[in-house]
Amino acid sequence: MIKEYLVKIEKDLDVRQNLIELRKLLKTEQGKKEWNLLQHNYFQVLTGLLNHADAKVRKNAALILGETGDQRALQQLFEAYREEQQLFVRSAYLTAMSNLDYRPYLKAFEERMQEMMNIVMTPENQKHLNEELKMLREMLLTMGAPKKHRFTGYSVPSELILLTSPGFEQLTLDKMPAACQRTARIMNGGVRVMADKPGTLMELRTVKGILFRFCKNPLVSNDYRAVAAAIMEAGLLGYLQKRHEGQAPFYFRIDLRTRLVLNEKSQYVKRLAGELERLSEYRLQNSASNYECELRITENKQGQYSVYLVLHTFSDTRFAYRRNALPTSMHPVRAAEIAALAGEYLTEEATVLDPFCGTGTLLIERYRRKKAANLYGVDIYGEAIELGRENAQLAHMPVYFINRDFKDFTHSYQFDEIITELPVRSDKMTADMLHELYRTFIGKLPEWMKNAGQVIVCTTEEGWLSRLAIESGYLKTEAVYHLSGKRETALVIMKYRG
């Protein structure tokens, strides 16, 4: 098929449509194989099309040359780019060259980018100039990503929204310094606070993210030009500069969370990003891969937009120990949430067991919440155990890891506390298999537990666990907390009576 299209193109038959069909085929494995056999015979045919009278033919020919990765095309693509008068085609040449080794032309790209920053954009040329500018920036950043600005705003008064899981707002507020608590206000999914020293809040372990509130919200208008103007009038550049070491430009992306459909959202983001660049005289630059801050734009029930700033310039060291994780590993914030909820049921200097420990995150967060005498982690997967040992060593935690199936685990003395996340249903774990695992787990407790010990379990099978607890005769449920997430997950706290 590829040869048929190439022959038609060579004969100048319906060239534009045949190029479009050729591009489609080149995206398939079979098409790539055919092209590898034919490319030497038709390379000059495609490069010759870069001078074709039809701008869309030039555009598609350039994209094909880039997608095939033929380095021989670099010089012709660059020369065509330099001579191209149609603005909508220029970014296609850059897209093509981005798939090749374009380092010989880095200086020329830098000069073109500086030239473009001084061009007066109009409604007619803005879209295509922004596309070209964005491609130039990404290509230059790929070859030499800029050094990130260093955050220095730990003691700069800032209004923040600390994002939490639903239900953890009060627990988070209670852990704040007293001075912050006086200005804090609970909201759905977070705590809004005016902090004289934001650095004192960055170590809160139940916080999922931080929004900097620099702009008066909600905005008066949702028009992208009005939003860009509001952001600039709120002093975003000065706000960033005051909290960082180093000068502009600052690289950003836009996270738009509105009811716009996907195509409308993409178009809106492009226009808003371009307008912000223009208004800031390119001291703010949009980058999809090298951004250091995000503008998060959310829509309320009344359809009004609000703008917040997310910074990626400070290090989150709260869970620095968690160097190793598996796809099934518990997220450290979730582990910290569980430890916080179970706080009043944890015993100082307890001997603690997690029979499904994975890489040890829950045990480590439990110890951070309240010191334990001994921590034991058991898991059937040897890889998890090895990774857990490294994590515990980095956390300076005294965890004893044992590679064993929980059914076969025994110990010379009993435990004051069990804290664990029980397995969930999956392709390999049917409901029947899971229920039997739960029954075995409950059956092991008399062997493992001291009288009046605590059993703290994170489960997606709360009903089945409760039924087994009642049937056992030795477990009394003391508290149940429902956790947010994709699965219906609960934290069940039970007292063991031997």
mmCIF file of C-alpha atoms in Angstrom, residues 118-348:
data_model
loop_
_atom_site.group_PDB
_atom_site.id
_atom_site.type_symbol
_atom_site.label_atom_id
_atom_site.label_comp_id
_atom_site.label_asym_id
_atom_site.label_seq_id
_atom_site.Cartn_x
_atom_site.Cartn_y
_atom_site.Cartn_z
ATOM 1 C CA ASN A 118 9.439 41.168 19.860
ATOM 2 C CA ILE A 119 6.783 40.525 17.214
ATOM 3 C CA VAL A 120 3.491 42.350 17.762
ATOM 4 C CA MET A 121 0.804 39.689 17.664
ATOM 5 C CA THR A 122 -2.626 40.307 16.208
ATOM 6 C CA PRO A 123 -5.818 38.237 16.437
ATOM 7 C CA GLU A 124 -5.024 36.980 12.926
ATOM 8 C CA ASN A 125 -1.483 35.730 13.551
ATOM 9 C CA GLN A 126 -1.533 34.992 17.286
ATOM 10 C CA LYS A 127 -2.528 31.318 17.100
ATOM 11 C CA HIS A 128 0.172 30.247 14.651
ATOM 12 C CA LEU A 129 2.919 32.412 16.148
ATOM 13 C CA ASN A 130 2.181 30.926 19.579
ATOM 14 C CA GLU A 131 2.397 27.409 18.137
ATOM 15 C CA GLU A 132 5.780 28.159 16.576
ATOM 16 C CA LEU A 133 7.041 29.836 19.748
ATOM 17 C CA LYS A 134 5.925 26.896 21.892
ATOM 18 C CA MET A 135 7.710 24.383 19.642
ATOM 19 C CA LEU A 136 10.918 26.431 19.672
ATOM 20 C CA ARG A 137 10.836 26.649 23.455
ATOM 21 C CA GLU A 138 10.230 22.928 23.951
ATOM 22 C CA MET A 139 13.032 22.032 21.540
ATOM 23 C CA LEU A 140 15.507 24.346 23.270
ATOM 24 C CA LEU A 141 14.462 23.148 26.726
ATOM 25 C CA THR A 142 14.814 19.519 25.667
ATOM 26 C CA MET A 143 18.460 20.128 24.766
ATOM 27 C CA GLY A 144 19.153 22.142 27.896
ATOM 28 C CA ALA A 145 16.461 22.236 30.555
ATOM 29 C CA PRO A 146 16.750 25.432 32.613
ATOM 30 C CA LYS A 147 17.800 25.317 36.219
ATOM 31 C CA LYS A 148 14.710 25.451 38.415
ATOM 32 C CA HIS A 149 14.233 28.451 40.643
ATOM 33 C CA ARG A 150 14.951 27.726 44.295
ATOM 34 C CA PHE A 151 12.047 28.334 46.658
ATOM 35 C CA THR A 152 12.952 30.736 49.467
ATOM 36 C CA GLY A 153 9.466 31.686 50.665
ATOM 37 C CA TYR A 154 9.350 29.567 53.802
ATOM 38 C CA SER A 155 8.999 32.708 55.945
ATOM 39 C CA VAL A 156 7.100 34.898 53.465
ATOM 40 C CA PRO A 157 3.484 35.406 54.664
ATOM 41 C CA SER A 158 1.179 33.548 52.283
ATOM 42 C CA GLU A 159 -2.445 32.524 52.101
ATOM 43 C CA LEU A 160 -2.629 28.780 51.518
ATOM 44 C CA ILE A 161 -5.155 26.053 50.974
ATOM 45 C CA LEU A 162 -3.891 22.754 52.376
ATOM 46 C CA LEU A 163 -5.599 19.976 50.436
ATOM 47 C CA THR A 164 -6.679 16.877 52.371
ATOM 48 C CA SER A 165 -8.837 13.832 51.855
ATOM 49 C CA PRO A 166 -12.463 14.467 52.872
ATOM 50 C CA GLY A 167 -12.800 13.965 56.618
ATOM 51 C CA PHE A 168 -9.181 14.834 57.403
ATOM 52 C CA GLU A 169 -9.625 18.590 57.554
ATOM 53 C CA GLN A 170 -9.934 18.804 61.347
ATOM 54 C CA LEU A 171 -7.130 16.291 61.960
ATOM 55 C CA THR A 172 -4.884 18.433 59.768
ATOM 56 C CA LEU A 173 -5.894 21.680 61.477
ATOM 57 C CA ASP A 174 -5.238 20.145 64.901
ATOM 58 C CA LYS A 175 -1.622 19.464 63.915
ATOM 59 C CA MET A 176 -0.952 23.068 62.871
ATOM 60 C CA PRO A 177 1.029 25.480 65.042
ATOM 61 C CA ALA A 178 -1.269 27.450 67.346
ATOM 62 C CA ALA A 179 -0.600 30.721 65.494
ATOM 63 C CA CYS A 180 -1.826 29.163 62.241
ATOM 64 C CA GLN A 181 -4.879 27.574 63.857
ATOM 65 C CA ARG A 182 -6.169 31.014 64.817
ATOM 66 C CA THR A 183 -6.375 32.082 61.155
ATOM 67 C CA ALA A 184 -7.406 28.707 59.714
ATOM 68 C CA ARG A 185 -10.808 27.853 58.309
ATOM 69 C CA ILE A 186 -11.984 24.370 57.382
ATOM 70 C CA MET A 187 -13.413 23.950 53.891
ATOM 71 C CA ASN A 188 -14.499 20.877 51.982
ATOM 72 C CA GLY A 189 -11.348 18.890 51.189
ATOM 73 C CA GLY A 190 -8.903 21.230 52.847
ATOM 74 C CA VAL A 191 -7.953 23.986 55.265
ATOM 75 C CA ARG A 192 -7.560 27.622 54.255
ATOM 76 C CA VAL A 193 -4.991 29.480 56.328
ATOM 77 C CA MET A 194 -3.019 32.717 56.380
ATOM 78 C CA ALA A 195 0.478 31.602 57.397
ATOM 79 C CA ASP A 196 3.217 34.001 58.465
ATOM 80 C CA LYS A 197 5.688 31.155 57.974
ATOM 81 C CA PRO A 198 4.402 28.672 55.367
ATOM 82 C CA GLY A 199 7.393 26.440 55.988
ATOM 83 C CA THR A 200 5.892 25.364 59.321
ATOM 84 C CA LEU A 201 2.960 23.775 57.447
ATOM 85 C CA MET A 202 4.904 21.915 54.782
ATOM 86 C CA GLU A 203 5.688 19.018 57.104
ATOM 87 C CA LEU A 204 2.044 18.119 57.861
ATOM 88 C CA ARG A 205 1.793 14.489 56.841
ATOM 89 C CA THR A 206 -1.932 14.387 56.012
ATOM 90 C CA VAL A 207 -1.674 17.192 53.428
ATOM 91 C CA LYS A 208 -2.035 15.978 49.819
ATOM 92 C CA GLY A 209 -1.100 19.271 48.161
ATOM 93 C CA ILE A 210 -0.734 23.026 48.705
ATOM 94 C CA LEU A 211 -2.441 25.794 46.745
ATOM 95 C CA PHE A 212 -1.086 29.333 47.038
ATOM 96 C CA ARG A 213 -3.953 31.821 46.940
ATOM 97 C CA PHE A 214 -2.447 34.874 45.238
ATOM 98 C CA CYS A 215 -5.511 36.041 43.312
ATOM 99 C CA LYS A 216 -8.879 37.428 44.418
ATOM 100 C CA ASN A 217 -11.384 34.670 43.669
ATOM 101 C CA PRO A 218 -13.750 34.026 42.006
ATOM 102 C CA LEU A 219 -12.849 35.980 38.883
ATOM 103 C CA VAL A 220 -15.276 38.443 37.317
ATOM 104 C CA SER A 221 -15.051 36.962 33.803
ATOM 105 C CA ASN A 222 -14.085 33.587 32.310
ATOM 106 C CA ASP A 223 -12.879 35.043 29.002
ATOM 107 C CA TYR A 224 -9.260 33.970 28.549
ATOM 108 C CA ARG A 225 -8.122 37.545 27.995
ATOM 109 C CA ALA A 226 -9.863 38.686 31.184
ATOM 110 C CA VAL A 227 -8.425 35.748 33.156
ATOM 111 C CA ALA A 228 -4.900 36.522 31.922
ATOM 112 C CA ALA A 229 -5.339 40.183 32.807
ATOM 113 C CA ALA A 230 -6.644 39.307 36.294
ATOM 114 C CA ILE A 231 -3.664 37.029 36.927
ATOM 115 C CA MET A 232 -1.207 39.714 35.893
ATOM 116 C CA GLU A 233 -3.028 42.441 37.850
ATOM 117 C CA ALA A 234 -2.890 40.187 40.943
ATOM 118 C CA GLY A 235 0.896 40.422 40.633
ATOM 119 C CA LEU A 236 1.815 36.825 39.834
ATOM 120 C CA LEU A 237 5.320 37.727 38.647
ATOM 121 C CA GLY A 238 6.100 39.692 41.806
ATOM 122 C CA TYR A 239 4.572 36.921 43.909
ATOM 123 C CA LEU A 240 6.867 34.345 42.313
ATOM 124 C CA GLN A 241 9.908 36.609 42.484
ATOM 125 C CA LYS A 242 9.400 37.308 46.187
ATOM 126 C CA ARG A 243 9.398 33.590 46.988
ATOM 127 C CA HIS A 244 12.273 32.430 44.794
ATOM 128 C CA GLU A 245 15.931 32.920 44.176
ATOM 129 C CA GLY A 246 16.758 33.808 40.590
ATOM 130 C CA GLN A 247 15.224 35.934 37.872
ATOM 131 C CA ALA A 248 12.505 35.388 35.259
ATOM 132 C CA PRO A 249 11.486 33.628 33.112
ATOM 133 C CA PHE A 250 9.336 31.310 35.202
ATOM 134 C CA TYR A 251 8.044 28.232 33.368
ATOM 135 C CA PHE A 252 4.407 27.312 33.930
ATOM 136 C CA ARG A 253 1.603 25.049 32.801
ATOM 137 C CA ILE A 254 -2.153 25.465 33.144
ATOM 138 C CA ASP A 255 -4.320 22.878 34.913
ATOM 139 C CA LEU A 256 -7.882 23.706 33.825
ATOM 140 C CA ARG A 257 -10.600 21.960 35.847
ATOM 141 C CA THR A 258 -13.833 23.169 34.301
ATOM 142 C CA ARG A 259 -16.897 21.805 32.526
ATOM 143 C CA LEU A 260 -15.511 22.604 29.090
ATOM 144 C CA VAL A 261 -15.290 19.590 26.782
ATOM 145 C CA LEU A 262 -11.831 18.339 25.858
ATOM 146 C CA ASN A 263 -11.402 20.234 22.564
ATOM 147 C CA GLU A 264 -12.689 23.488 24.049
ATOM 148 C CA LYS A 265 -10.460 23.025 27.080
ATOM 149 C CA SER A 266 -7.354 22.501 24.954
ATOM 150 C CA GLN A 267 -8.107 25.584 22.860
ATOM 151 C CA TYR A 268 -8.768 27.695 25.949
ATOM 152 C CA VAL A 269 -5.506 26.638 27.593
ATOM 153 C CA LYS A 270 -3.483 27.482 24.466
ATOM 154 C CA ARG A 271 -5.041 30.920 24.191
ATOM 155 C CA LEU A 272 -4.692 31.702 27.896
ATOM 156 C CA ALA A 273 -1.051 30.546 27.972
ATOM 157 C CA GLY A 274 -0.208 32.664 24.941
ATOM 158 C CA GLU A 275 -1.925 35.717 26.435
ATOM 159 C CA LEU A 276 -0.044 35.312 29.727
ATOM 160 C CA GLU A 277 3.248 35.103 27.856
ATOM 161 C CA ARG A 278 2.421 38.237 25.898
ATOM 162 C CA LEU A 279 1.239 40.279 28.900
ATOM 163 C CA SER A 280 4.276 39.255 30.947
ATOM 164 C CA GLU A 281 6.627 40.099 28.077
ATOM 165 C CA TYR A 282 7.661 36.436 28.144
ATOM 166 C CA ARG A 283 8.825 36.528 31.751
ATOM 167 C CA LEU A 284 6.205 33.787 32.119
ATOM 168 C CA GLN A 285 6.730 30.976 29.606
ATOM 169 C CA ASN A 286 4.469 28.025 28.995
ATOM 170 C CA SER A 287 6.138 24.603 28.958
ATOM 171 C CA ALA A 288 4.433 21.212 28.948
ATOM 172 C CA SER A 289 7.436 19.294 30.260
ATOM 173 C CA ASN A 290 9.763 21.726 32.059
ATOM 174 C CA TYR A 291 7.279 23.703 34.148
ATOM 175 C CA GLU A 292 8.073 24.693 37.718
ATOM 176 C CA CYS A 293 4.661 26.012 38.668
ATOM 177 C CA GLU A 294 1.036 25.395 37.720
ATOM 178 C CA LEU A 295 -1.905 27.718 37.457
ATOM 179 C CA ARG A 296 -4.839 25.644 38.658
ATOM 180 C CA ILE A 297 -8.133 27.044 37.412
ATOM 181 C CA THR A 298 -11.313 25.603 38.893
ATOM 182 C CA GLU A 299 -14.973 26.246 38.168
ATOM 183 C CA ASN A 300 -17.568 26.587 40.941
ATOM 184 C CA LYS A 301 -21.257 25.619 40.798
ATOM 185 C CA GLN A 302 -22.148 29.093 39.562
ATOM 186 C CA GLY A 303 -19.758 28.697 36.607
ATOM 187 C CA GLN A 304 -17.188 31.185 37.943
ATOM 188 C CA TYR A 305 -13.447 30.538 37.657
ATOM 189 C CA SER A 306 -10.924 30.722 40.493
ATOM 190 C CA VAL A 307 -7.137 30.676 40.061
ATOM 191 C CA TYR A 308 -4.558 29.161 42.423
ATOM 192 C CA LEU A 309 -0.821 28.592 42.208
ATOM 193 C CA VAL A 310 0.876 25.213 42.690
ATOM 194 C CA LEU A 311 4.656 25.352 43.150
ATOM 195 C CA HIS A 312 7.084 22.557 42.296
ATOM 196 C CA THR A 313 10.133 24.502 43.425
ATOM 197 C CA PHE A 314 10.313 23.257 47.012
ATOM 198 C CA SER A 315 11.175 19.712 48.011
ATOM 199 C CA ASP A 316 8.612 17.571 49.775
ATOM 200 C CA THR A 317 10.843 15.763 52.264
ATOM 201 C CA ARG A 318 8.057 14.315 54.414
ATOM 202 C CA PHE A 319 8.374 10.858 52.886
ATOM 203 C CA ALA A 320 11.987 10.974 51.753
ATOM 204 C CA TYR A 321 12.503 7.489 53.180
ATOM 205 C CA ARG A 322 10.116 6.016 50.609
ATOM 206 C CA ARG A 323 12.682 5.514 47.911
ATOM 207 C CA ASN A 324 11.192 2.169 46.913
ATOM 208 C CA ALA A 325 7.601 1.308 46.057
ATOM 209 C CA LEU A 326 5.589 -1.227 44.081
ATOM 210 C CA PRO A 327 2.413 -0.553 42.061
ATOM 211 C CA THR A 328 0.389 -2.038 44.926
ATOM 212 C CA SER A 329 2.182 -0.040 47.644
ATOM 213 C CA MET A 330 0.131 2.191 49.922
ATOM 214 C CA HIS A 331 0.547 5.909 49.245
ATOM 215 C CA PRO A 332 2.427 7.517 52.170
ATOM 216 C CA VAL A 333 -0.254 10.181 52.694
ATOM 217 C CA ARG A 334 -2.856 7.397 53.041
ATOM 218 C CA ALA A 335 -0.591 5.658 55.556
ATOM 219 C CA ALA A 336 -0.225 8.921 57.494
ATOM 220 C CA GLU A 337 -4.015 9.362 57.421
ATOM 221 C CA ILE A 338 -4.545 5.899 58.886
ATOM 222 C CA ALA A 339 -1.980 6.541 61.611
ATOM 223 C CA ALA A 340 -3.696 9.861 62.419
ATOM 224 C CA LEU A 341 -7.189 8.334 62.608
ATOM 225 C CA ALA A 342 -5.964 5.478 64.770
ATOM 226 C CA GLY A 343 -3.870 7.790 66.955
ATOM 227 C CA GLU A 344 -5.870 7.452 70.185
ATOM 228 C CA TYR A 345 -5.847 3.641 69.878
ATOM 229 C CA LEU A 346 -2.070 3.346 69.454
ATOM 230 C CA THR A 347 -0.024 2.373 72.478
ATOM 231 C CA GLU A 348 3.372 3.802 73.393
#
